[in-house]
Amino acid sequence: MAGKTLFDKVWDAHVVDTVPNGPQVLYIDKHLIHEVTSPQAFSELEERGIPVARPDQIVATADHNTPTVDQHLPVRDLLSRNQLKQLTENCEKHGITLYGLGHKYNGIVHVMAPELGITQPGMTMVCGDSHTSTHGAFGTIAFGIGTSQVAQVFASQCLLLTKPKSLRVNVNGKLKPNVLPKDVILYVISQIGTNAGTGYFCEYAGNVFEEMSMEGRMTVCNMSIEMGARGGMIAPDQTTFDYVKGREFAPESAEWEQKLEYWKTLPTDADAVFDKEYSFDAADIEPMVTYGTNPGMGIKVTGRIPDKDDVNLEKALAYMNFKKGESLIDKPINYVFIGSCTNSRIEDFRIAANYVKGKQKAANVNAWLVPGSQQVAKQLVEEGLDKVFTEAGFALRQPGCSACLAMNDDKIPEGEYCVSTSNRNFEGRQGQGARTILASPLMAAATAVAGKITDITKQLN
Amino acid sequence: MEKFRKITDTAVPLPIENIDTDQIIPARFLKSTDKQGFGDNVFRDWRYDHEGNKNPDFVLNDPTYSGSILVAGDNFGCGSSREHAAWAIAGYGFKVVISSFFADIFKGNALNNGILPIQVTPEYLKDLLQTIKEKPETKLTVDLENQILSSPAGELEFEIDPYKKVCMINGYDDIDFLISKKDKIEAFERERSF
C-alpha cells in the first residue's frame, strides 16, 4: 500500500464516522469566527433550540467590518456597529472568547490565531472565510466554510465532508533576489490557473517552501483558494516548531514534548502518491504583478500582458483599462495598500520598511499600511518601523481586513489603480470600479516611492 | 430547507466565466445579520450603475429572459466563502444554477440552501446558452430524483452526492444528522490519542 500524505494523516486522525457510500464526519479542533459570517449561524441554532457544543474550542475576533482609524470611538456606520454588537452578545451568551476591537489580541483572524499559538500542526481548523487556508502553513487542515457549516460546527464540533483529492505543488531551486513568497504563489497561480485546485487539497513541497519563514509559508497557503483549492499545507518542521513554541496558547512542558513527537510523524511519506502534481523551477520566478480581474492573470513585472483572442481577457482588460501586449512598467499608480491576511505580518512590514527607509513616498500616492493585528502594530513600534513609514509619508492605520475587501470605509475610488498586497483583484473588490494590481510588499513599497510601477529587478542588488 | 424534486422553467443566460462571489454579492452588502434581502443586490454592480440606475445591457434587466434557472459560464462562484452569495441567488428566485464548473465552497453553500448546482460539459453548456439566446422561451426540466436535465440541447444525466440528493429531496440539512452522531463524537473526544 502506498504511503500517506500529510493531508491523509491529519484527515484520518479526525474521522469520527463514515456514511456508507457518502461523506465522512470530520472532527474540528478549532473554530474561528468573525462578525460577518457568524450571526446567521447563531440565529439558526437559537431558532432550533440547539446549544453551542464546544464553546471553548471557538475563538472570535472582529476584523472584516471594522474601521482602521479611531477604533477607540463608537463605530460610525450603523450596520457595522450592529454587526459588531451582535458578535459581542453572541459570544457572551455562549461563553466564547472574543478578541474584539481594541483588545490586545484583536486582529485579522488569520493573523491573530497563528501569532497566539492557537494554530498548531496536525489540527483541523475552520472559519467562515475562504482564506482560512492560511493556517495550512503549520501542517494543519484548515479551510473556509459557509455559514450553514458554521452552524453545523457550533452544533456538533464536526462537519460532513467528502475527502478531497490530493495535489502537490513542488518548487525547487534557488529564488532570485527580491522574489518573495507572494511572487512564488502568484507565479504558481498564473501557471496553473484559478481552478486547477478545485476539488483538491494542496501540499506545497520543495526546498523553496522548506527555506521560507512561517510568515512566508502563511502567504503561500493563504492564496491556495485563489487556485481553487480548499486548502494548502506545508509539512511541519523545525521552523514551525520554533515559531509555535512559547506562544500564548502553545502547549507546554510534557504536553509540548508529546505533541512535538506526534507532529514529527506528520510529513508525507516518501512513497505517497498524489492525484495531481506540478513542479516548478525557482529560478524561473520573478517579481510578479497582476493585470486582470482574477489572481491567475499575473505576469512578471518585466513581462507583457498576453496578446491573444480571448473574451475573458478582453473583458478583464476593458475593466482594468489595459491593452493586450503592453508592459505595466511606468503605469502611474495613486493608491498602495500593504495589508490583508496575505501580507500584513511583521516580516512584510520589515521588507517594506527596509525599502522605504531614507526615501519619500511619491506625492501622487495614497499609501495605506494596515497591520494584521494589534500585536503586529505593537511590534512595528518596538522595532521603530512606524517612524520609518511616517517619515516617508505613509499612513499607518489600525488593524483589520480594510481595503482588501473594502467592507469598511477603506475603499479605493472608482477608476483608480491600487497596487495591493492582498489576495483578490476581482472587479470592485477594493471598491466599486476600483482596479487592483496584486503584488508583494516589496513591489508595493517600490510603487509607493516611485508613484508608478517600477522594475525592482533593476533597482536592487 | 425547501424540498426539491422536479422543476420545469425557462432560464437566464449569463455566459461569463469565473463569476466570483464579489460579483454575485459585493462585500458592502454583507452587513446584514439575517439571510433576507440579498436577492435585491445579486450581481449588483452589473445590474445597476453607480447612481442606482438599471444597466439595460445586463441580462437580469432584459425582459426577454426570465426563470428560476441560471445558466452561467465556467468556474461559477469562485472566491470567498460568503454564503451570502447563495442567499442572494436563492433570494432572487433561482433554484438551479447550470455551469461547466463550480467552485467548491459555493457548490456546498448552494446545496445547503436548496439551490441545485448542475455541472455539464463545456460543449453542452455552449449549446444550451446558444439555444436560450435564440429561443428565450425554451423550457428546461430538472428532475433531481432521476438526475436528468432535459433541454433542446439534449438530455443529460447529472451527478450529485447521494447523501446531498436525499437532503435536497427531503429538505433535510446536516445539523440534525450531525447531532444524531453525538455519542460517536463524544467517544472520539475521549479516545483520541493526541
XYZ file of C-alpha atoms in Angstrom:
655
model
C 0.000 0.000 0.000
C 1.260 3.453 -0.876
C 2.307 5.745 1.943
C 0.206 8.527 3.369
C 0.332 12.199 2.629
C 0.472 14.876 5.309
C -3.170 15.592 4.483
C -4.161 11.900 4.798
C -2.536 11.632 8.215
C -4.293 14.658 9.655
C -7.628 13.848 7.992
C -7.647 10.180 9.053
C -6.904 11.188 12.647
C -10.093 13.281 12.709
C -12.668 10.957 11.111
C -15.437 10.265 13.622
C -17.707 8.261 11.341
C -18.305 7.409 7.688
C -21.695 7.432 5.954
C -21.816 4.315 3.704
C -21.106 5.494 0.122
C -21.273 9.044 1.422
C -19.390 11.747 3.266
C -17.405 11.449 6.481
C -17.942 13.113 9.824
C -14.774 15.107 10.477
C -13.930 16.421 13.933
C -12.897 20.083 14.092
C -10.286 21.091 16.684
C -10.528 24.866 16.367
C -13.278 27.055 15.018
C -12.502 30.708 14.358
C -15.361 33.149 13.892
C -15.819 36.820 12.967
C -18.648 39.318 12.766
C -19.711 38.868 9.132
C -20.309 35.140 8.622
C -21.423 34.104 12.123
C -24.655 35.981 13.066
C -26.966 33.899 10.871
C -25.405 30.706 12.268
C -26.077 31.780 15.844
C -29.683 32.637 14.844
C -30.107 29.234 13.226
C -29.113 27.478 16.451
C -31.312 29.672 18.575
C -34.339 29.139 16.333
C -33.878 25.395 16.685
C -33.041 25.454 20.376
C -29.618 23.857 19.912
C -26.737 24.804 22.258
C -23.166 25.526 21.103
C -21.439 22.182 21.622
C -17.843 23.215 22.424
C -17.564 26.944 23.131
C -14.008 26.511 24.476
C -12.847 25.397 21.015
C -14.105 28.586 19.364
C -12.212 31.888 19.198
C -13.786 35.079 17.871
C -12.323 38.308 16.527
C -13.722 41.423 14.850
C -11.871 42.173 11.624
C -13.853 42.259 8.350
C -16.063 45.217 9.004
C -14.063 47.333 11.443
C -12.689 50.843 10.969
C -8.897 51.245 10.771
C -8.893 54.696 12.344
C -10.268 55.883 15.707
C -11.009 52.387 16.951
C -11.474 53.770 20.472
C -14.586 55.645 19.306
C -18.002 54.072 18.628
C -18.169 52.677 15.091
C -19.900 55.286 12.948
C -21.582 53.028 10.386
C -24.816 51.814 11.982
C -24.957 48.452 10.213
C -21.317 47.707 11.048
C -21.847 48.712 14.647
C -24.852 46.409 14.868
C -22.896 43.511 13.388
C -20.111 44.001 15.965
C -22.632 44.316 18.776
C -24.275 41.053 17.749
C -20.908 39.282 17.760
C -20.219 40.541 21.281
C -23.664 39.495 22.507
C -23.470 36.084 20.860
C -20.033 35.393 22.351
C -21.154 36.478 25.814
C -24.296 34.395 25.633
C -22.472 31.238 24.552
C -19.262 31.647 26.562
C -16.981 32.154 23.564
C -13.647 34.003 23.859
C -13.784 37.222 21.828
C -10.858 39.462 20.944
C -12.951 42.454 19.984
C -11.987 45.852 18.699
C -9.259 47.388 20.861
C -8.332 44.107 22.618
C -4.584 43.500 22.701
C -5.088 40.256 20.746
C -7.525 41.700 18.177
C -6.588 41.316 14.548
C -7.361 39.640 11.242
C -8.467 36.132 12.121
C -5.666 34.518 10.070
C -3.006 36.727 11.614
C -4.046 36.623 15.252
C -4.633 32.852 15.602
C -1.142 31.810 14.446
C 0.628 34.503 16.446
C -1.179 33.412 19.635
C -0.260 29.758 19.112
C -3.919 28.817 18.614
C -2.896 27.329 15.251
C -0.845 24.167 15.758
C 0.371 21.348 13.477
C -1.894 18.376 12.917
C -5.084 20.231 13.791
C -8.295 20.637 11.853
C -9.392 24.280 11.746
C -12.292 26.051 10.065
C -13.604 29.578 9.745
C -16.308 31.254 7.701
C -13.661 32.771 5.468
C -12.019 31.254 2.411
C -8.520 32.393 3.437
C -8.588 30.011 6.388
C -6.221 28.043 4.145
C -3.519 30.313 5.661
C -3.212 28.066 8.728
C -2.142 25.171 6.493
C 1.355 26.683 6.771
C 1.610 24.808 10.085
C 0.711 21.394 8.641
C -2.887 21.975 9.647
C -6.002 21.029 7.683
C -7.612 24.462 7.566
C -10.308 25.616 5.195
C -13.091 28.116 4.705
C -16.720 27.198 5.272
C -20.116 28.731 4.607
C -22.430 29.952 7.339
C -24.560 26.755 7.287
C -21.377 24.888 8.116
C -20.508 27.412 10.835
C -23.845 26.418 12.396
C -23.003 22.722 11.966
C -19.708 23.136 13.819
C -21.447 25.144 16.540
C -23.969 22.331 16.942
C -21.637 19.338 16.805
C -17.950 20.405 16.563
C -17.982 18.350 13.338
C -18.614 18.715 9.608
C -19.912 16.306 6.992
C -17.354 16.232 4.204
C -16.196 14.189 1.261
C -12.439 13.728 1.305
C -10.906 15.902 -1.426
C -8.329 14.694 -3.934
C -4.634 15.356 -3.380
C -2.444 17.815 -5.237
C 1.218 18.647 -4.726
C 2.982 21.771 -5.955
C 6.769 21.410 -5.906
C 9.080 24.399 -6.208
C 12.765 23.621 -6.056
C 15.930 25.552 -6.784
C 17.229 28.967 -5.850
C 14.974 32.006 -5.830
C 16.323 35.182 -7.394
C 16.946 38.190 -5.137
C 13.788 40.159 -4.274
C 11.480 37.292 -5.204
C 9.193 36.923 -2.212
C 6.710 34.205 -1.145
C 3.919 36.332 -2.689
C 5.695 36.192 -6.039
C 6.055 32.410 -5.742
C 2.332 31.846 -5.216
C 1.268 34.442 -7.808
C 3.607 32.725 -10.270
C 2.177 29.277 -9.491
C -1.410 30.505 -9.942
C -0.507 32.302 -13.182
C 0.855 28.999 -14.492
C -1.875 26.578 -13.410
C -4.956 28.832 -13.339
C -7.673 29.738 -10.874
C -9.495 26.401 -10.919
C -6.609 23.922 -11.138
C -7.025 23.163 -7.455
C -10.811 22.866 -7.307
C -11.743 19.583 -5.635
C -8.219 19.179 -4.268
C -6.319 19.890 -1.084
C -2.818 21.086 -1.914
C 0.570 20.380 -0.370
C 3.472 22.718 -1.148
C 6.784 20.902 -1.183
C 10.378 21.542 -2.141
C 13.326 23.445 -0.767
C 11.772 26.834 -1.570
C 8.982 26.269 0.967
C 11.296 24.491 3.421
C 13.541 27.543 3.484
C 10.668 30.001 3.957
C 9.797 31.630 7.269
C 6.392 30.877 8.808
C 5.194 34.289 7.616
C 6.175 33.382 4.054
C 4.523 29.976 4.289
C 1.329 31.640 5.512
C 1.362 33.982 2.488
C 1.635 30.976 0.162
C -1.023 28.825 1.876
C -3.322 31.859 2.155
C -3.696 32.014 -1.629
C -4.431 28.293 -2.152
C -8.108 29.177 -2.576
C -7.151 31.513 -5.455
C -6.239 28.431 -7.497
C -9.472 26.796 -6.368
C -8.011 24.517 -3.664
C -9.969 24.463 -0.438
C -6.690 24.430 1.459
C -2.918 24.202 1.168
C -0.441 22.677 3.599
C 3.279 22.668 4.281
C 4.882 19.907 6.329
C 5.724 20.996 9.874
C 9.449 21.165 10.588
C 11.873 22.876 12.968
C 10.849 26.304 11.577
C 7.239 25.514 12.514
C 8.085 24.189 15.975
C 10.328 27.176 16.764
C 7.527 29.560 15.730
C 4.830 27.859 17.828
C 6.926 27.271 20.967
C 6.323 29.715 23.797
C 3.294 31.431 22.249
C 0.310 32.257 24.452
C -1.719 29.119 23.731
C 1.056 26.742 22.675
C 1.395 23.513 24.646
C 3.999 23.487 27.426
C 6.445 21.055 29.087
C 5.292 17.406 28.947
C 2.371 18.193 26.643
C 4.734 20.031 24.294
C 7.111 17.055 24.166
C 4.243 14.661 23.481
C 2.748 16.788 20.726
C 6.147 17.505 19.172
C 6.753 13.779 18.937
C 3.416 13.423 17.075
C 3.965 16.448 14.822
C 7.249 14.958 13.651
C 5.353 11.957 12.254
C 3.120 14.116 10.038
C 5.223 14.836 6.904
C 4.192 12.990 3.740
C 5.694 9.517 3.359
C 8.279 9.137 0.586
C 6.112 6.604 -1.262
C 2.835 8.555 -1.047
C 1.110 9.160 -4.386
C -0.767 12.391 -5.264
C -3.722 12.592 -7.640
C -2.101 15.538 -9.400
C 1.336 17.105 -9.219
C 3.026 20.217 -10.622
C 6.712 21.116 -10.443
C 8.397 24.465 -10.996
C 11.955 25.741 -11.056
C 12.525 28.546 -8.553
C 14.917 30.258 -10.976
C 12.022 30.948 -13.388
C 10.176 33.114 -10.855
C 10.468 36.896 -10.867
C 8.647 39.682 -9.033
C 5.014 39.446 -10.153
C 2.119 41.814 -10.840
C -1.431 41.048 -11.941
C -3.020 42.824 -14.908
C -6.547 41.403 -14.868
C -9.528 40.587 -12.700
C -8.583 37.241 -11.232
C -5.388 36.206 -9.408
C -4.384 33.902 -12.269
C -3.936 36.902 -14.560
C -0.380 37.580 -13.445
C 2.879 38.370 -15.252
C 6.479 39.030 -14.315
C 6.875 42.748 -13.706
C 9.221 42.783 -16.698
C 6.697 40.913 -18.828
C 3.869 41.948 -21.120
C 0.121 41.337 -20.962
C -0.707 38.329 -23.163
C -1.780 39.177 -26.686
C -4.401 36.595 -27.624
C -8.041 36.355 -28.666
C -9.951 35.564 -25.509
C -13.237 37.138 -24.422
C -12.366 36.777 -20.735
C -9.054 38.551 -21.248
C -10.774 41.312 -23.222
C -13.431 41.761 -20.543
C -10.774 41.957 -17.830
C -8.617 44.417 -19.774
C -11.631 46.623 -20.502
C -12.256 46.811 -16.750
C -8.581 47.462 -15.958
C -8.117 49.852 -18.901
C -5.014 47.996 -20.066
C -4.100 46.867 -23.569
C -3.031 43.498 -24.840
C 0.721 43.169 -25.240
C 1.618 46.159 -23.103
C 4.016 46.341 -20.159
C 2.854 47.658 -16.792
C 6.165 49.330 -16.006
C 5.784 53.107 -15.564
C 1.993 52.934 -15.183
C 1.109 55.743 -12.750
C -0.416 54.432 -9.513
C -2.218 56.614 -6.966
C -3.026 54.015 -4.294
C -0.891 51.458 -2.478
C -2.245 49.071 0.138
C 0.032 46.963 2.326
C -2.130 44.742 4.485
C -4.647 41.810 4.463
C -4.374 38.246 5.758
C -1.930 37.592 2.904
C 0.744 40.175 3.721
C 0.251 42.095 6.975
C 2.665 40.318 9.270
C 5.774 41.819 10.826
C 8.061 40.364 8.160
C 6.032 42.066 5.413
C 6.437 45.444 7.096
C 10.151 44.854 7.697
C 10.593 44.245 3.975
C 8.630 47.364 3.062
C 10.400 49.491 5.704
C 13.797 48.309 4.579
C 12.986 49.592 1.088
C 11.435 52.941 2.012
C 13.995 53.855 4.676
C 15.504 57.203 3.727
C 13.158 57.574 0.750
C 9.937 59.528 0.328
C 6.552 58.421 -0.878
C 5.663 59.937 -4.260
C 3.341 62.930 -3.955
C 0.564 61.339 -6.049
C 0.329 58.206 -3.910
C -2.009 57.444 -1.011
C -0.164 54.692 0.832
C -2.174 52.760 3.420
C -0.388 50.426 5.772
C -2.698 48.219 7.784
C -1.062 45.798 10.240
C -2.743 42.411 10.590
C -3.150 42.591 14.341
C -2.609 44.650 17.470
C 0.472 42.557 18.167
C 1.938 43.365 14.742
C 1.104 47.041 15.309
C 2.883 46.929 18.656
C 5.929 45.234 17.189
C 6.124 47.849 14.424
C 6.565 50.478 17.110
C 9.021 48.391 19.126
C 11.195 47.956 16.052
C 10.889 51.621 15.114
C 9.313 50.793 11.756
C 6.415 53.156 12.404
C 8.877 56.073 12.290
C 10.412 54.851 9.055
C 6.969 54.777 7.456
C 5.661 58.061 8.796
C 8.889 59.860 7.888
C 8.477 58.508 4.359
C 4.882 59.802 4.222
C 2.986 56.526 4.629
C -0.268 56.406 6.611
C -0.121 53.749 9.309
C -3.630 52.626 10.249
C -5.129 50.291 12.853
C -5.551 46.518 12.315
C -8.294 44.904 10.244
C -9.156 43.481 6.824
C -9.519 47.034 5.495
C -9.105 47.699 1.776
C -8.689 44.017 0.926
C -12.458 43.728 0.644
C -13.459 47.354 1.308
C -16.334 46.486 3.609
C -15.427 49.393 5.852
C -14.598 52.930 4.694
C -11.190 51.966 3.262
C -12.294 51.995 -0.375
C -10.255 52.702 -3.496
C -12.108 55.257 -5.665
C -13.667 54.298 -8.992
C -11.221 54.018 -11.858
C -8.123 54.264 -9.659
C -5.372 51.666 -9.674
C -4.206 50.171 -6.388
C -1.050 48.123 -6.045
C -2.162 45.846 -3.242
C -0.570 43.082 -1.185
C -3.979 41.450 -0.750
C -5.245 38.295 -2.426
C -8.012 39.182 -4.890
C -8.172 41.511 -7.861
C -11.832 40.834 -8.673
C -13.903 43.634 -10.203
C -14.952 46.033 -7.464
C -13.187 44.070 -4.741
C -11.475 47.161 -3.286
C -14.389 49.485 -4.020
C -16.840 49.985 -6.892
C -14.879 50.417 -10.100
C -11.507 50.118 -8.317
C -8.679 48.434 -10.241
C -6.456 46.117 -8.220
C -2.923 45.039 -9.084
C -1.741 42.275 -6.764
C 1.925 42.278 -5.768
C 4.411 41.612 -2.969
C 5.077 44.075 -0.110
C 8.368 44.976 -1.784
C 6.703 45.781 -5.116
C 4.038 47.756 -3.218
C 6.646 49.778 -1.314
C 8.612 50.458 -4.504
C 5.412 51.587 -6.258
C 4.595 53.976 -3.408
C 8.021 55.572 -3.639
C 8.079 55.828 -7.434
C 4.400 56.750 -7.881
C 4.329 54.201 -10.683
C 5.077 50.555 -11.275
C 8.816 50.044 -11.360
C 11.116 47.241 -12.326
C 12.591 46.359 -8.950
C 14.771 43.695 -10.506
C 16.881 46.554 -11.893
C 16.947 48.549 -8.670
C 18.261 46.235 -6.034
C 21.302 44.064 -5.701
C -34.726 23.946 3.749
C -37.287 23.718 0.950
C -37.789 20.326 -0.682
C -36.597 19.933 -4.282
C -37.868 17.291 -6.701
C -38.558 18.488 -10.224
C -38.625 21.885 -11.931
C -39.655 22.910 -15.436
C -38.908 26.535 -16.248
C -37.240 28.995 -18.591
C -33.640 30.024 -17.989
C -31.483 33.140 -17.750
C -28.176 33.011 -19.679
C -25.069 34.594 -18.129
C -22.188 33.477 -20.353
C -19.367 34.974 -18.271
C -16.548 32.811 -16.907
C -15.084 32.970 -13.387
C -18.075 34.766 -11.877
C -16.754 35.347 -8.374
C -18.642 35.832 -5.141
C -17.775 39.554 -5.112
C -19.780 39.887 -8.363
C -22.643 37.774 -7.023
C -22.869 39.924 -3.888
C -20.367 42.752 -3.248
C -18.850 42.912 0.254
C -20.536 46.207 1.091
C -23.860 44.336 1.241
C -22.659 41.811 3.805
C -23.521 43.934 6.829
C -26.891 42.328 7.433
C -27.236 39.878 10.312
C -30.045 37.830 8.763
C -30.474 35.945 5.483
C -33.149 38.145 3.930
C -32.925 40.773 1.217
C -29.721 39.683 -0.525
C -31.616 38.910 -3.750
C -32.171 42.639 -4.289
C -28.428 43.103 -4.671
C -27.459 39.967 -6.573
C -24.952 40.930 -9.332
C -25.407 44.489 -8.035
C -22.554 46.187 -9.878
C -23.508 44.594 -13.191
C -27.221 45.275 -12.706
C -27.007 48.915 -11.633
C -24.694 51.831 -12.314
C -23.141 53.994 -9.613
C -26.296 56.106 -9.317
C -28.513 53.064 -8.910
C -29.938 53.150 -12.449
C -30.575 49.821 -14.121
C -27.966 48.811 -16.680
C -30.160 47.893 -19.700
C -27.457 45.639 -21.165
C -27.393 43.277 -18.205
C -29.420 40.104 -18.661
C -31.414 40.431 -15.409
C -32.716 43.772 -16.713
C -33.685 42.307 -20.072
C -37.381 41.285 -20.004
C -36.644 38.790 -22.799
C -35.153 36.407 -20.224
C -36.654 35.118 -17.011
C -36.999 31.947 -14.966
C -35.648 30.142 -11.938
C -32.711 28.530 -13.743
C -29.433 30.416 -14.160
C -27.049 29.201 -16.860
C -23.568 30.605 -16.239
C -20.017 30.369 -17.583
C -17.191 28.192 -16.321
C -15.928 28.258 -12.673
C -19.040 29.826 -11.210
C -18.854 31.054 -7.608
C -15.101 31.258 -7.168
C -13.653 33.428 -4.421
C -14.991 33.967 -0.965
C -16.807 31.526 1.323
C -19.618 34.030 1.937
C -22.901 32.097 1.988
C -24.500 35.463 1.265
C -23.775 34.588 -2.390
C -26.066 31.555 -2.168
C -28.664 33.578 -0.241
C -28.537 36.236 -2.979
C -29.007 33.657 -5.765
C -31.871 31.998 -3.870
C -33.320 35.341 -2.783
C -33.600 36.451 -6.394
C -35.573 33.297 -7.131
C -33.046 30.988 -8.764
C -33.435 27.344 -7.793
C -30.916 25.830 -10.198
C -27.533 27.008 -11.490
C -26.067 25.263 -14.528
C -22.380 25.688 -15.359
C -19.468 23.676 -16.721
C -17.603 24.075 -13.405
C -18.372 25.227 -9.868
C -16.067 26.450 -7.149
C -16.093 24.107 -4.140
C -17.332 26.360 -1.379
C -20.102 27.914 -3.453
C -21.302 24.476 -4.508
C -21.574 23.359 -0.882
C -23.282 26.589 0.155
C -25.781 26.245 -2.702
C -26.703 22.689 -1.710
C -27.121 23.793 1.901
C -29.683 26.371 0.729
C -31.766 24.233 -1.579
C -30.130 25.511 -4.777
C -29.152 22.725 -7.159
C -25.789 23.235 -8.925
C -25.683 21.160 -12.122
C -22.341 20.605 -13.809
C -22.471 19.981 -17.569
C -19.790 19.563 -20.219
C -18.399 22.747 -21.839
C -19.961 21.654 -25.163
C -23.390 21.127 -23.620
C -23.139 24.493 -21.881
C -22.243 26.213 -25.155
C -25.199 24.609 -26.972
C -27.561 25.404 -24.114
C -26.530 29.065 -23.984
C -26.972 29.318 -27.747
C -30.423 27.697 -27.570
C -31.611 30.059 -24.812
C -30.218 33.078 -26.645
C -32.068 32.146 -29.840
C -35.265 30.950 -28.123
C -35.681 32.614 -24.724
C -38.978 30.765 -24.243
C -37.114 27.418 -24.129
C -38.107 25.372 -21.106
C -35.692 23.145 -19.246
C -36.687 20.311 -16.947
C -34.576 19.386 -13.957
C -35.536 16.045 -12.444
C -33.489 15.562 -9.275
C -34.846 12.115 -8.415
C -33.669 10.687 -11.733
C -30.773 13.155 -12.039
C -31.844 14.197 -15.539
C -31.587 17.617 -17.135
C -33.711 17.895 -20.302
C -33.433 20.684 -22.824
C -33.414 21.065 -26.600
C -29.616 20.792 -26.227
C -30.239 17.196 -25.195
C -30.943 15.019 -22.213
C -28.163 14.795 -19.699
C -27.627 12.725 -16.594
C -26.009 14.890 -13.949
C -24.108 13.933 -10.833
C -24.875 14.763 -7.232
C -23.550 13.349 -3.974
C -26.102 10.643 -2.983
C -26.303 11.963 0.579
C -26.908 15.532 -0.615
C -29.572 14.287 -3.023
C -31.531 12.753 -0.162
C -31.162 16.005 1.796
C -32.434 18.118 -1.133
C -35.395 15.875 -1.890
C -36.484 15.758 1.748
C -35.478 19.252 2.754
C -33.029 17.956 5.413
C -29.861 19.715 6.451
C -26.664 18.411 8.036
C -27.293 19.725 11.532
C -29.842 17.067 12.506
C -27.619 14.350 11.097
C -24.546 15.589 12.976
C -26.419 15.933 16.258
C -27.609 12.334 15.862
C -23.905 11.358 15.951
C -23.408 12.865 19.403
C -22.386 9.596 21.092
C -19.796 8.823 18.433
C -18.426 12.368 18.613
C -18.067 12.174 22.391
C -16.416 8.755 22.134
C -13.969 10.216 19.618
C -13.117 13.027 22.010
C -12.470 10.575 24.859
C -10.413 8.142 22.858
C -8.286 10.350 20.642
C -4.633 9.827 21.345
C -3.174 13.273 20.676
